[in-house]
């Protein structure tokens, strides 16, 4: 996931109540903060490590308008909380809302980022989503379409979230639902990669917001992977409860029974003990068979109240 925030002048001053970036002294979220929380919360669940970059565009920094700048002190932030912290922190650096509103630089950076990530991942099993939060004004429509046509051959989807109640007709045109996008040389996009979501229309219904946000992404992922002949990885095998390792920690003592046969099985009349870590996937009441230090198969029932990853002390 990559997140981009619009800091152009059309959003209004963050010091003026009612504007999209207004920083309420009472701590009430503005519309961008609400969109980051809601949409970011949906998309972060599909990010493997929940660490992602957050960029801004359209602000004047140190007297120079920047159309793609890092928000926050690190290249990536963790989770929605990290996104919100980075967003709030950028205003302390003295940025000024400016313009014009240019998407093409952001799209070019995101395209290269998605390609680099896929190339560094085994079997290219990586796909990126660019989340753009904007108030709807755009000043480089032709260059943006050119960038989207280029990005249509990259492992990337673009979700544009309209913040506020402006005219979003330009965003809807980029969605491609009305026809295939073509660049300035009349080259068609290889696939539709854009989904436009008017935030205010769905904000009151989390389920509808999630459905609208993710409506096209699964198909876009499959289309890309199929076009590049990238096959899914084999499914992860289920946990092997017979290979649970012993632990040095002490926990609840549980009675187990030796299931081994052959020489030496059940030969000792002296109770034997060892500790076992319970796998996170095992639930109380589940039957498990583990190996004792002597190599015997010991069957026991996970006791009630034992937390996932907890330790039990087996007696047999």
PDB file of C-alpha atoms in Angstrom:
ATOM      1  CA  UNK A   1       0.000   0.000   0.000  1.00  0.00           C
ATOM      2  CA  UNK A   2       1.121   3.541  -0.847  1.00  0.00           C
ATOM      3  CA  UNK A   3      -0.828   6.548   0.425  1.00  0.00           C
ATOM      4  CA  UNK A   4      -0.895  10.029  -1.143  1.00  0.00           C
ATOM      5  CA  UNK A   5      -2.486  13.187   0.290  1.00  0.00           C
ATOM      6  CA  UNK A   6      -3.490  16.313  -1.647  1.00  0.00           C
ATOM      7  CA  UNK A   7      -2.081  19.537  -0.123  1.00  0.00           C
ATOM      8  CA  UNK A   8      -3.065  21.904  -2.919  1.00  0.00           C
ATOM      9  CA  UNK A   9      -4.608  25.296  -2.296  1.00  0.00           C
ATOM     10  CA  UNK A  10      -8.094  24.252  -3.389  1.00  0.00           C
ATOM     11  CA  UNK A  11      -8.403  22.361  -0.075  1.00  0.00           C
ATOM     12  CA  UNK A  12      -8.337  25.612   1.864  1.00  0.00           C
ATOM     13  CA  UNK A  13      -6.183  26.682   4.796  1.00  0.00           C
ATOM     14  CA  UNK A  14      -5.782  24.147   7.642  1.00  0.00           C
ATOM     15  CA  UNK A  15      -6.330  27.083  10.033  1.00  0.00           C
ATOM     16  CA  UNK A  16      -9.823  27.893   8.755  1.00  0.00           C
ATOM     17  CA  UNK A  17     -12.772  25.958  10.262  1.00  0.00           C
ATOM     18  CA  UNK A  18     -14.753  23.972   7.738  1.00  0.00           C
ATOM     19  CA  UNK A  19     -11.897  23.426   5.274  1.00  0.00           C
ATOM     20  CA  UNK A  20     -10.861  19.898   4.358  1.00  0.00           C
ATOM     21  CA  UNK A  21      -7.514  20.059   6.213  1.00  0.00           C
ATOM     22  CA  UNK A  22      -8.771  22.069   9.192  1.00  0.00           C
ATOM     23  CA  UNK A  23      -6.835  21.149  12.333  1.00  0.00           C
ATOM     24  CA  UNK A  24      -9.508  21.294  15.023  1.00  0.00           C
ATOM     25  CA  UNK A  25      -7.962  22.218  18.411  1.00  0.00           C
ATOM     26  CA  UNK A  26     -10.488  19.892  20.062  1.00  0.00           C
ATOM     27  CA  UNK A  27      -8.932  16.950  18.241  1.00  0.00           C
ATOM     28  CA  UNK A  28     -11.941  16.259  16.018  1.00  0.00           C
ATOM     29  CA  UNK A  29     -10.830  14.633  12.748  1.00  0.00           C
ATOM     30  CA  UNK A  30     -11.035  16.578   9.516  1.00  0.00           C
ATOM     31  CA  UNK A  31     -12.222  14.946   6.316  1.00  0.00           C
ATOM     32  CA  UNK A  32      -8.753  13.800   5.290  1.00  0.00           C
ATOM     33  CA  UNK A  33      -8.139  12.222   8.685  1.00  0.00           C
ATOM     34  CA  UNK A  34     -11.496  10.443   8.499  1.00  0.00           C
ATOM     35  CA  UNK A  35     -10.696   9.133   5.020  1.00  0.00           C
ATOM     36  CA  UNK A  36      -7.236   7.956   6.093  1.00  0.00           C
ATOM     37  CA  UNK A  37      -8.734   6.101   9.074  1.00  0.00           C
ATOM     38  CA  UNK A  38     -11.573   4.462   7.162  1.00  0.00           C
ATOM     39  CA  UNK A  39      -9.986   3.665   3.788  1.00  0.00           C
ATOM     40  CA  UNK A  40      -6.542   3.005   5.259  1.00  0.00           C
ATOM     41  CA  UNK A  41      -8.114   0.635   7.769  1.00  0.00           C
ATOM     42  CA  UNK A  42      -9.680  -1.343   4.938  1.00  0.00           C
ATOM     43  CA  UNK A  43      -6.587  -1.568   2.755  1.00  0.00           C
ATOM     44  CA  UNK A  44      -3.972  -2.180   5.453  1.00  0.00           C
ATOM     45  CA  UNK A  45      -5.387  -5.656   6.074  1.00  0.00           C
ATOM     46  CA  UNK A  46      -4.097  -6.689   2.644  1.00  0.00           C
ATOM     47  CA  UNK A  47      -0.573  -5.410   3.301  1.00  0.00           C
ATOM     48  CA  UNK A  48       1.724  -8.178   4.538  1.00  0.00           C
ATOM     49  CA  UNK A  49       3.687  -6.105   7.053  1.00  0.00           C
ATOM     50  CA  UNK A  50       1.338  -3.093   7.402  1.00  0.00           C
ATOM     51  CA  UNK A  51       4.249  -0.777   6.635  1.00  0.00           C
ATOM     52  CA  UNK A  52       3.781   1.691   3.807  1.00  0.00           C
ATOM     53  CA  UNK A  53       5.002   5.030   2.463  1.00  0.00           C
ATOM     54  CA  UNK A  54       2.869   8.162   2.688  1.00  0.00           C
ATOM     55  CA  UNK A  55       3.518  11.008   0.267  1.00  0.00           C
ATOM     56  CA  UNK A  56       2.060  14.444  -0.349  1.00  0.00           C
ATOM     57  CA  UNK A  57       1.776  16.710  -3.360  1.00  0.00           C
ATOM     58  CA  UNK A  58       0.938  20.311  -4.196  1.00  0.00           C
ATOM     59  CA  UNK A  59       2.461  21.995  -1.138  1.00  0.00           C
ATOM     60  CA  UNK A  60       5.044  24.724  -1.050  1.00  0.00           C
ATOM     61  CA  UNK A  61       7.996  23.616   1.082  1.00  0.00           C
ATOM     62  CA  UNK A  62      10.845  26.066   1.748  1.00  0.00           C
ATOM     63  CA  UNK A  63       9.425  28.279  -0.975  1.00  0.00           C
ATOM     64  CA  UNK A  64       9.323  25.545  -3.642  1.00  0.00           C
ATOM     65  CA  UNK A  65       6.201  23.708  -4.832  1.00  0.00           C
ATOM     66  CA  UNK A  66       6.707  19.956  -4.535  1.00  0.00           C
ATOM     67  CA  UNK A  67       4.566  17.476  -6.441  1.00  0.00           C
ATOM     68  CA  UNK A  68       5.810  14.340  -4.642  1.00  0.00           C
ATOM     69  CA  UNK A  69       7.275  14.586  -1.149  1.00  0.00           C
ATOM     70  CA  UNK A  70       7.635  12.210   1.787  1.00  0.00           C
ATOM     71  CA  UNK A  71       5.373  12.786   4.771  1.00  0.00           C
ATOM     72  CA  UNK A  72       6.943  11.842   8.084  1.00  0.00           C
ATOM     73  CA  UNK A  73      10.510  11.185   9.156  1.00  0.00           C
ATOM     74  CA  UNK A  74      10.815   7.656   7.743  1.00  0.00           C
ATOM     75  CA  UNK A  75      10.237   6.133   4.326  1.00  0.00           C
ATOM     76  CA  UNK A  76       7.483   3.921   5.735  1.00  0.00           C
ATOM     77  CA  UNK A  77       5.037   4.181   8.610  1.00  0.00           C
ATOM     78  CA  UNK A  78       3.255   1.397  10.473  1.00  0.00           C
ATOM     79  CA  UNK A  79      -0.502   1.003  10.257  1.00  0.00           C
ATOM     80  CA  UNK A  80      -3.242   3.600  10.193  1.00  0.00           C
ATOM     81  CA  UNK A  81      -1.867   5.131  13.389  1.00  0.00           C
ATOM     82  CA  UNK A  82       1.434   5.775  11.640  1.00  0.00           C
ATOM     83  CA  UNK A  83      -0.367   7.368   8.690  1.00  0.00           C
ATOM     84  CA  UNK A  84      -2.289   9.727  10.975  1.00  0.00           C
ATOM     85  CA  UNK A  85       0.815  10.653  12.983  1.00  0.00           C
ATOM     86  CA  UNK A  86       2.730  11.456   9.790  1.00  0.00           C
ATOM     87  CA  UNK A  87      -0.193  13.489   8.444  1.00  0.00           C
ATOM     88  CA  UNK A  88      -0.493  15.586  11.593  1.00  0.00           C
ATOM     89  CA  UNK A  89       3.258  16.064  11.798  1.00  0.00           C
ATOM     90  CA  UNK A  90       3.608  17.520   8.303  1.00  0.00           C
ATOM     91  CA  UNK A  91       1.795  20.726   9.339  1.00  0.00           C
ATOM     92  CA  UNK A  92       4.393  21.380  12.031  1.00  0.00           C
ATOM     93  CA  UNK A  93       7.019  21.723   9.293  1.00  0.00           C
ATOM     94  CA  UNK A  94       5.477  24.886   7.933  1.00  0.00           C
ATOM     95  CA  UNK A  95       4.126  23.713   4.590  1.00  0.00           C
ATOM     96  CA  UNK A  96       1.869  26.030   2.578  1.00  0.00           C
ATOM     97  CA  UNK A  97      -1.043  24.830   0.473  1.00  0.00           C
ATOM     98  CA  UNK A  98      -0.210  25.667  -3.112  1.00  0.00           C
ATOM     99  CA  UNK A  99      -0.620  24.138  -6.576  1.00  0.00           C
ATOM    100  CA  UNK A 100      -1.217  23.300  -9.334  1.00  0.00           C
ATOM    101  CA  UNK A 101      -2.714  19.820  -8.799  1.00  0.00           C
ATOM    102  CA  UNK A 102      -0.520  17.379 -10.694  1.00  0.00           C
ATOM    103  CA  UNK A 103      -0.991  13.604 -10.460  1.00  0.00           C
ATOM    104  CA  UNK A 104       1.565  12.482 -13.031  1.00  0.00           C
ATOM    105  CA  UNK A 105       4.646  12.707 -10.776  1.00  0.00           C
ATOM    106  CA  UNK A 106       2.954  10.702  -8.024  1.00  0.00           C
ATOM    107  CA  UNK A 107       1.804   8.055 -10.520  1.00  0.00           C
ATOM    108  CA  UNK A 108       5.285   7.718 -12.017  1.00  0.00           C
ATOM    109  CA  UNK A 109       6.840   7.257  -8.558  1.00  0.00           C
ATOM    110  CA  UNK A 110       4.214   4.706  -7.528  1.00  0.00           C
ATOM    111  CA  UNK A 111       4.654   2.744 -10.765  1.00  0.00           C
ATOM    112  CA  UNK A 112       8.411   2.464 -10.269  1.00  0.00           C
ATOM    113  CA  UNK A 113       7.909   1.543  -6.608  1.00  0.00           C
ATOM    114  CA  UNK A 114       5.494  -1.274  -7.509  1.00  0.00           C
ATOM    115  CA  UNK A 115       7.824  -2.673 -10.172  1.00  0.00           C
ATOM    116  CA  UNK A 116      10.826  -2.599  -7.831  1.00  0.00           C
ATOM    117  CA  UNK A 117       8.860  -4.335  -5.083  1.00  0.00           C
ATOM    118  CA  UNK A 118       7.710  -7.108  -7.414  1.00  0.00           C
ATOM    119  CA  UNK A 119      11.202  -7.632  -8.779  1.00  0.00           C
ATOM    120  CA  UNK A 120      12.614  -7.980  -5.259  1.00  0.00           C
ATOM    121  CA  UNK A 121       9.946 -10.514  -4.217  1.00  0.00           C
ATOM    122  CA  UNK A 122      10.394 -14.274  -4.898  1.00  0.00           C
ATOM    123  CA  UNK A 123       8.456 -15.307  -8.018  1.00  0.00           C
ATOM    124  CA  UNK A 124       7.237 -11.677  -8.320  1.00  0.00           C
ATOM    125  CA  UNK A 125       4.458 -12.450  -5.827  1.00  0.00           C
ATOM    126  CA  UNK A 126       3.798  -8.784  -5.031  1.00  0.00           C
ATOM    127  CA  UNK A 127       1.126  -6.312  -6.062  1.00  0.00           C
ATOM    128  CA  UNK A 128       0.699  -2.713  -4.922  1.00  0.00           C
ATOM    129  CA  UNK A 129      -2.227  -0.374  -4.348  1.00  0.00           C
ATOM    130  CA  UNK A 130      -1.855   3.399  -4.578  1.00  0.00           C
ATOM    131  CA  UNK A 131      -4.407   5.300  -2.483  1.00  0.00           C
ATOM    132  CA  UNK A 132      -4.818   8.948  -3.571  1.00  0.00           C
ATOM    133  CA  UNK A 133      -6.847  11.236  -1.298  1.00  0.00           C
ATOM    134  CA  UNK A 134      -7.823  14.401  -3.176  1.00  0.00           C
ATOM    135  CA  UNK A 135     -10.449  17.131  -3.383  1.00  0.00           C
ATOM    136  CA  UNK A 136     -11.099  16.497  -7.070  1.00  0.00           C
ATOM    137  CA  UNK A 137      -9.298  19.290  -8.919  1.00  0.00           C
ATOM    138  CA  UNK A 138      -6.700  18.146 -11.476  1.00  0.00           C
ATOM    139  CA  UNK A 139      -4.520  20.284 -13.761  1.00  0.00           C
ATOM    140  CA  UNK A 140      -2.524  17.704 -15.749  1.00  0.00           C
ATOM    141  CA  UNK A 141      -5.262  15.451 -17.100  1.00  0.00           C
ATOM    142  CA  UNK A 142      -3.436  14.449 -20.279  1.00  0.00           C
ATOM    143  CA  UNK A 143      -0.158  13.660 -18.475  1.00  0.00           C
ATOM    144  CA  UNK A 144      -2.099  11.751 -15.820  1.00  0.00           C
ATOM    145  CA  UNK A 145      -3.795   9.589 -18.447  1.00  0.00           C
ATOM    146  CA  UNK A 146      -0.409   8.942 -20.065  1.00  0.00           C
ATOM    147  CA  UNK A 147       0.962   7.864 -16.662  1.00  0.00           C
ATOM    148  CA  UNK A 148      -2.028   5.589 -16.018  1.00  0.00           C
ATOM    149  CA  UNK A 149      -1.646   3.892 -19.415  1.00  0.00           C
ATOM    150  CA  UNK A 150       2.014   3.225 -18.560  1.00  0.00           C
ATOM    151  CA  UNK A 151       1.052   1.971 -15.094  1.00  0.00           C
ATOM    152  CA  UNK A 152      -1.516  -0.425 -16.570  1.00  0.00           C
ATOM    153  CA  UNK A 153       1.366  -2.789 -17.371  1.00  0.00           C
ATOM    154  CA  UNK A 154       2.748  -2.626 -13.814  1.00  0.00           C
ATOM    155  CA  UNK A 155       1.653  -4.568 -10.684  1.00  0.00           C
ATOM    156  CA  UNK A 156      -0.425  -1.622  -9.501  1.00  0.00           C
ATOM    157  CA  UNK A 157      -4.004  -0.553  -8.808  1.00  0.00           C
ATOM    158  CA  UNK A 158      -4.988   3.057  -8.105  1.00  0.00           C
ATOM    159  CA  UNK A 159      -7.824   3.942  -5.724  1.00  0.00           C
ATOM    160  CA  UNK A 160      -8.757   7.622  -5.896  1.00  0.00           C
ATOM    161  CA  UNK A 161     -10.830   8.798  -2.952  1.00  0.00           C
ATOM    162  CA  UNK A 162     -12.689  12.058  -3.414  1.00  0.00           C
ATOM    163  CA  UNK A 163     -12.674  14.103  -0.203  1.00  0.00           C
ATOM    164  CA  UNK A 164     -15.290  16.821   0.209  1.00  0.00           C
ATOM    165  CA  UNK A 165     -18.135  17.667  -2.134  1.00  0.00           C
ATOM    166  CA  UNK A 166     -16.400  19.171  -5.165  1.00  0.00           C
ATOM    167  CA  UNK A 167     -16.914  18.269  -8.813  1.00  0.00           C
ATOM    168  CA  UNK A 168     -15.351  14.818  -9.233  1.00  0.00           C
ATOM    169  CA  UNK A 169     -16.112  14.415 -12.938  1.00  0.00           C
ATOM    170  CA  UNK A 170     -12.380  14.335 -13.775  1.00  0.00           C
ATOM    171  CA  UNK A 171     -11.832  11.502 -11.273  1.00  0.00           C
ATOM    172  CA  UNK A 172     -14.742   9.556 -12.740  1.00  0.00           C
ATOM    173  CA  UNK A 173     -13.236   9.955 -16.205  1.00  0.00           C
ATOM    174  CA  UNK A 174      -9.987   8.395 -14.977  1.00  0.00           C
ATOM    175  CA  UNK A 175     -11.899   5.396 -13.610  1.00  0.00           C
ATOM    176  CA  UNK A 176     -12.149   3.977 -17.119  1.00  0.00           C
ATOM    177  CA  UNK A 177     -15.607   2.505 -16.623  1.00  0.00           C
ATOM    178  CA  UNK A 178     -16.808   4.565 -19.574  1.00  0.00           C
ATOM    179  CA  UNK A 179     -14.182   3.158 -21.934  1.00  0.00           C
ATOM    180  CA  UNK A 180     -10.511   2.212 -22.221  1.00  0.00           C
ATOM    181  CA  UNK A 181      -8.089   5.035 -21.454  1.00  0.00           C
ATOM    182  CA  UNK A 182      -5.760   6.011 -24.302  1.00  0.00           C
ATOM    183  CA  UNK A 183      -2.570   8.033 -23.977  1.00  0.00           C
ATOM    184  CA  UNK A 184      -1.522  11.027 -26.085  1.00  0.00           C
ATOM    185  CA  UNK A 185      -0.199   8.651 -28.758  1.00  0.00           C
ATOM    186  CA  UNK A 186      -3.532   6.759 -28.795  1.00  0.00           C
ATOM    187  CA  UNK A 187      -2.006   3.727 -27.089  1.00  0.00           C
ATOM    188  CA  UNK A 188      -4.740   1.996 -25.034  1.00  0.00           C
ATOM    189  CA  UNK A 189      -4.312   0.945 -21.429  1.00  0.00           C
ATOM    190  CA  UNK A 190      -3.663  -2.770 -21.046  1.00  0.00           C
ATOM    191  CA  UNK A 191      -6.268  -2.946 -18.282  1.00  0.00           C
ATOM    192  CA  UNK A 192      -8.380  -0.707 -16.087  1.00  0.00           C
ATOM    193  CA  UNK A 193      -6.427  -0.014 -12.890  1.00  0.00           C
ATOM    194  CA  UNK A 194      -8.399   2.901 -11.397  1.00  0.00           C
ATOM    195  CA  UNK A 195     -11.280   2.849  -8.922  1.00  0.00           C
ATOM    196  CA  UNK A 196     -12.867   6.133  -7.844  1.00  0.00           C
ATOM    197  CA  UNK A 197     -14.638   6.332  -4.473  1.00  0.00           C
ATOM    198  CA  UNK A 198     -16.536   9.478  -3.363  1.00  0.00           C
ATOM    199  CA  UNK A 199     -15.853   9.281   0.368  1.00  0.00           C
ATOM    200  CA  UNK A 200     -18.803  11.324   1.601  1.00  0.00           C
ATOM    201  CA  UNK A 201     -21.250   9.079  -0.278  1.00  0.00           C
ATOM    202  CA  UNK A 202     -20.208   5.926   1.583  1.00  0.00           C
ATOM    203  CA  UNK A 203     -18.634   7.196   4.841  1.00  0.00           C
ATOM    204  CA  UNK A 204     -21.759   6.470   6.905  1.00  0.00           C
ATOM    205  CA  UNK A 205     -21.743   2.774   5.941  1.00  0.00           C
ATOM    206  CA  UNK A 206     -18.464   0.921   6.633  1.00  0.00           C
ATOM    207  CA  UNK A 207     -19.635  -2.185   4.759  1.00  0.00           C
ATOM    208  CA  UNK A 208     -20.598  -0.233   1.627  1.00  0.00           C
ATOM    209  CA  UNK A 209     -17.357   1.764   1.851  1.00  0.00           C
ATOM    210  CA  UNK A 210     -15.303  -1.429   2.002  1.00  0.00           C
ATOM    211  CA  UNK A 211     -17.227  -2.975  -0.887  1.00  0.00           C
ATOM    212  CA  UNK A 212     -16.827   0.120  -3.057  1.00  0.00           C
ATOM    213  CA  UNK A 213     -13.118   0.483  -2.223  1.00  0.00           C
ATOM    214  CA  UNK A 214     -12.312  -3.133  -3.086  1.00  0.00           C
ATOM    215  CA  UNK A 215     -14.844  -3.549  -5.901  1.00  0.00           C
ATOM    216  CA  UNK A 216     -12.334  -3.777  -8.752  1.00  0.00           C
ATOM    217  CA  UNK A 217      -9.025  -4.664  -7.079  1.00  0.00           C
ATOM    218  CA  UNK A 218      -9.371  -8.501  -7.087  1.00  0.00           C
ATOM    219  CA  UNK A 219     -10.118  -8.544 -10.814  1.00  0.00           C
ATOM    220  CA  UNK A 220      -7.256  -6.149 -11.487  1.00  0.00           C
ATOM    221  CA  UNK A 221      -4.813  -8.377  -9.572  1.00  0.00           C
ATOM    222  CA  UNK A 222      -5.897 -11.493 -11.488  1.00  0.00           C
ATOM    223  CA  UNK A 223      -5.705  -9.675 -14.828  1.00  0.00           C
ATOM    224  CA  UNK A 224      -2.143  -8.535 -14.149  1.00  0.00           C
ATOM    225  CA  UNK A 225      -0.885 -11.873 -12.861  1.00  0.00           C
ATOM    226  CA  UNK A 226      -2.502 -13.710 -15.769  1.00  0.00           C
ATOM    227  CA  UNK A 227      -1.000 -11.315 -18.317  1.00  0.00           C
ATOM    228  CA  UNK A 228       2.475 -11.944 -16.882  1.00  0.00           C
ATOM    229  CA  UNK A 229       1.861 -15.691 -16.474  1.00  0.00           C
ATOM    230  CA  UNK A 230       2.581 -15.467 -12.759  1.00  0.00           C
ATOM    231  CA  UNK A 231       1.042 -18.457 -11.015  1.00  0.00           C
ATOM    232  CA  UNK A 232      -0.131 -18.477  -7.374  1.00  0.00           C
ATOM    233  CA  UNK A 233       2.215 -19.967  -4.808  1.00  0.00           C
ATOM    234  CA  UNK A 234       1.277 -23.395  -3.378  1.00  0.00           C
ATOM    235  CA  UNK A 235      -1.066 -23.175  -0.369  1.00  0.00           C
ATOM    236  CA  UNK A 236       0.542 -23.063   3.058  1.00  0.00           C
ATOM    237  CA  UNK A 237       0.354 -26.574   4.585  1.00  0.00           C
ATOM    238  CA  UNK A 238      -1.611 -27.014   7.829  1.00  0.00           C
ATOM    239  CA  UNK A 239       0.420 -27.082  11.057  1.00  0.00           C
ATOM    240  CA  UNK A 240       1.947 -30.422  12.039  1.00  0.00           C
ATOM    241  CA  UNK A 241       0.981 -30.875  15.694  1.00  0.00           C
ATOM    242  CA  UNK A 242       3.266 -33.908  15.968  1.00  0.00           C
ATOM    243  CA  UNK A 243       6.333 -31.685  15.620  1.00  0.00           C
ATOM    244  CA  UNK A 244       5.690 -29.277  18.510  1.00  0.00           C
ATOM    245  CA  UNK A 245       8.983 -28.431  20.186  1.00  0.00           C
ATOM    246  CA  UNK A 246       9.651 -28.655  23.905  1.00  0.00           C
ATOM    247  CA  UNK A 247       9.981 -25.446  25.930  1.00  0.00           C
ATOM    248  CA  UNK A 248      12.024 -24.537  28.983  1.00  0.00           C
ATOM    249  CA  UNK A 249       9.093 -22.569  30.456  1.00  0.00           C
ATOM    250  CA  UNK A 250       6.807 -24.130  33.029  1.00  0.00           C
ATOM    251  CA  UNK A 251       3.035 -24.057  32.692  1.00  0.00           C
ATOM    252  CA  UNK A 252      -0.045 -26.021  33.668  1.00  0.00           C
ATOM    253  CA  UNK A 253       0.518 -29.762  34.251  1.00  0.00           C
ATOM    254  CA  UNK A 254      -1.570 -31.918  31.913  1.00  0.00           C
ATOM    255  CA  UNK A 255      -1.915 -35.699  31.946  1.00  0.00           C
ATOM    256  CA  UNK A 256      -0.845 -37.339  28.700  1.00  0.00           C
ATOM    257  CA  UNK A 257      -0.873 -40.937  27.502  1.00  0.00           C
ATOM    258  CA  UNK A 258       1.990 -42.716  25.735  1.00  0.00           C
ATOM    259  CA  UNK A 259       0.754 -43.863  22.327  1.00  0.00           C
ATOM    260  CA  UNK A 260       4.040 -45.505  21.307  1.00  0.00           C
ATOM    261  CA  UNK A 261       4.410 -49.222  20.642  1.00  0.00           C
ATOM    262  CA  UNK A 262       7.410 -51.423  20.513  1.00  0.00           C
ATOM    263  CA  UNK A 263      10.445 -51.827  22.801  1.00  0.00           C
ATOM    264  CA  UNK A 264      10.698 -49.265  25.565  1.00  0.00           C
ATOM    265  CA  UNK A 265       7.174 -47.944  25.166  1.00  0.00           C
ATOM    266  CA  UNK A 266       5.572 -47.318  28.566  1.00  0.00           C
ATOM    267  CA  UNK A 267       8.456 -49.121  30.262  1.00  0.00           C
ATOM    268  CA  UNK A 268       9.034 -46.580  33.038  1.00  0.00           C
ATOM    269  CA  UNK A 269       6.844 -46.675  36.134  1.00  0.00           C
ATOM    270  CA  UNK A 270       8.198 -43.266  37.240  1.00  0.00           C
ATOM    271  CA  UNK A 271       6.107 -40.302  36.026  1.00  0.00           C
ATOM    272  CA  UNK A 272       7.867 -38.358  33.298  1.00  0.00           C
ATOM    273  CA  UNK A 273       7.446 -34.624  32.630  1.00  0.00           C
ATOM    274  CA  UNK A 274       8.258 -32.196  29.814  1.00  0.00           C
ATOM    275  CA  UNK A 275       6.987 -28.830  28.615  1.00  0.00           C
ATOM    276  CA  UNK A 276       5.237 -28.151  25.324  1.00  0.00           C
ATOM    277  CA  UNK A 277       4.405 -24.876  23.567  1.00  0.00           C
ATOM    278  CA  UNK A 278       0.857 -24.872  22.228  1.00  0.00           C
ATOM    279  CA  UNK A 279       0.644 -23.729  18.581  1.00  0.00           C
ATOM    280  CA  UNK A 280      -1.333 -20.505  17.954  1.00  0.00           C
ATOM    281  CA  UNK A 281      -3.810 -22.494  15.840  1.00  0.00           C
ATOM    282  CA  UNK A 282      -4.663 -25.013  18.584  1.00  0.00           C
ATOM    283  CA  UNK A 283      -7.786 -24.331  20.659  1.00  0.00           C
ATOM    284  CA  UNK A 284      -8.786 -25.558  24.136  1.00  0.00           C
ATOM    285  CA  UNK A 285     -10.264 -29.054  23.895  1.00  0.00           C
ATOM    286  CA  UNK A 286      -8.222 -29.968  20.818  1.00  0.00           C
ATOM    287  CA  UNK A 287      -6.487 -33.335  20.863  1.00  0.00           C
ATOM    288  CA  UNK A 288      -2.765 -33.224  20.158  1.00  0.00           C
ATOM    289  CA  UNK A 289       0.033 -35.749  19.792  1.00  0.00           C
ATOM    290  CA  UNK A 290       3.589 -34.597  20.455  1.00  0.00           C
ATOM    291  CA  UNK A 291       6.988 -36.233  20.761  1.00  0.00           C
ATOM    292  CA  UNK A 292       8.498 -36.687  24.219  1.00  0.00           C
ATOM    293  CA  UNK A 293      12.243 -36.144  24.725  1.00  0.00           C
ATOM    294  CA  UNK A 294      12.602 -39.949  24.399  1.00  0.00           C
ATOM    295  CA  UNK A 295      10.770 -39.919  21.083  1.00  0.00           C
ATOM    296  CA  UNK A 296       7.474 -41.332  22.365  1.00  0.00           C
ATOM    297  CA  UNK A 297       4.141 -40.194  20.931  1.00  0.00           C
ATOM    298  CA  UNK A 298       2.231 -38.515  23.778  1.00  0.00           C
ATOM    299  CA  UNK A 299      -1.462 -37.708  23.313  1.00  0.00           C
ATOM    300  CA  UNK A 300      -3.173 -35.040  25.414  1.00  0.00           C
ATOM    301  CA  UNK A 301      -6.065 -32.556  25.364  1.00  0.00           C
ATOM    302  CA  UNK A 302      -5.313 -28.814  25.281  1.00  0.00           C
ATOM    303  CA  UNK A 303      -6.679 -27.598  28.643  1.00  0.00           C
ATOM    304  CA  UNK A 304      -9.392 -24.968  28.972  1.00  0.00           C
ATOM    305  CA  UNK A 305      -8.002 -21.492  29.548  1.00  0.00           C
ATOM    306  CA  UNK A 306      -4.706 -22.234  27.818  1.00  0.00           C
ATOM    307  CA  UNK A 307      -3.923 -19.228  25.576  1.00  0.00           C
ATOM    308  CA  UNK A 308      -2.649 -19.626  22.023  1.00  0.00           C
ATOM    309  CA  UNK A 309       1.119 -19.903  22.227  1.00  0.00           C
ATOM    310  CA  UNK A 310       0.930 -20.878  25.893  1.00  0.00           C
ATOM    311  CA  UNK A 311       2.927 -23.627  27.604  1.00  0.00           C
ATOM    312  CA  UNK A 312       1.679 -26.799  29.274  1.00  0.00           C
ATOM    313  CA  UNK A 313       3.608 -29.286  31.382  1.00  0.00           C
ATOM    314  CA  UNK A 314       2.900 -32.844  30.301  1.00  0.00           C
ATOM    315  CA  UNK A 315       2.996 -35.830  32.679  1.00  0.00           C
ATOM    316  CA  UNK A 316       2.974 -39.380  31.321  1.00  0.00           C
TER     317      UNK A 316
END
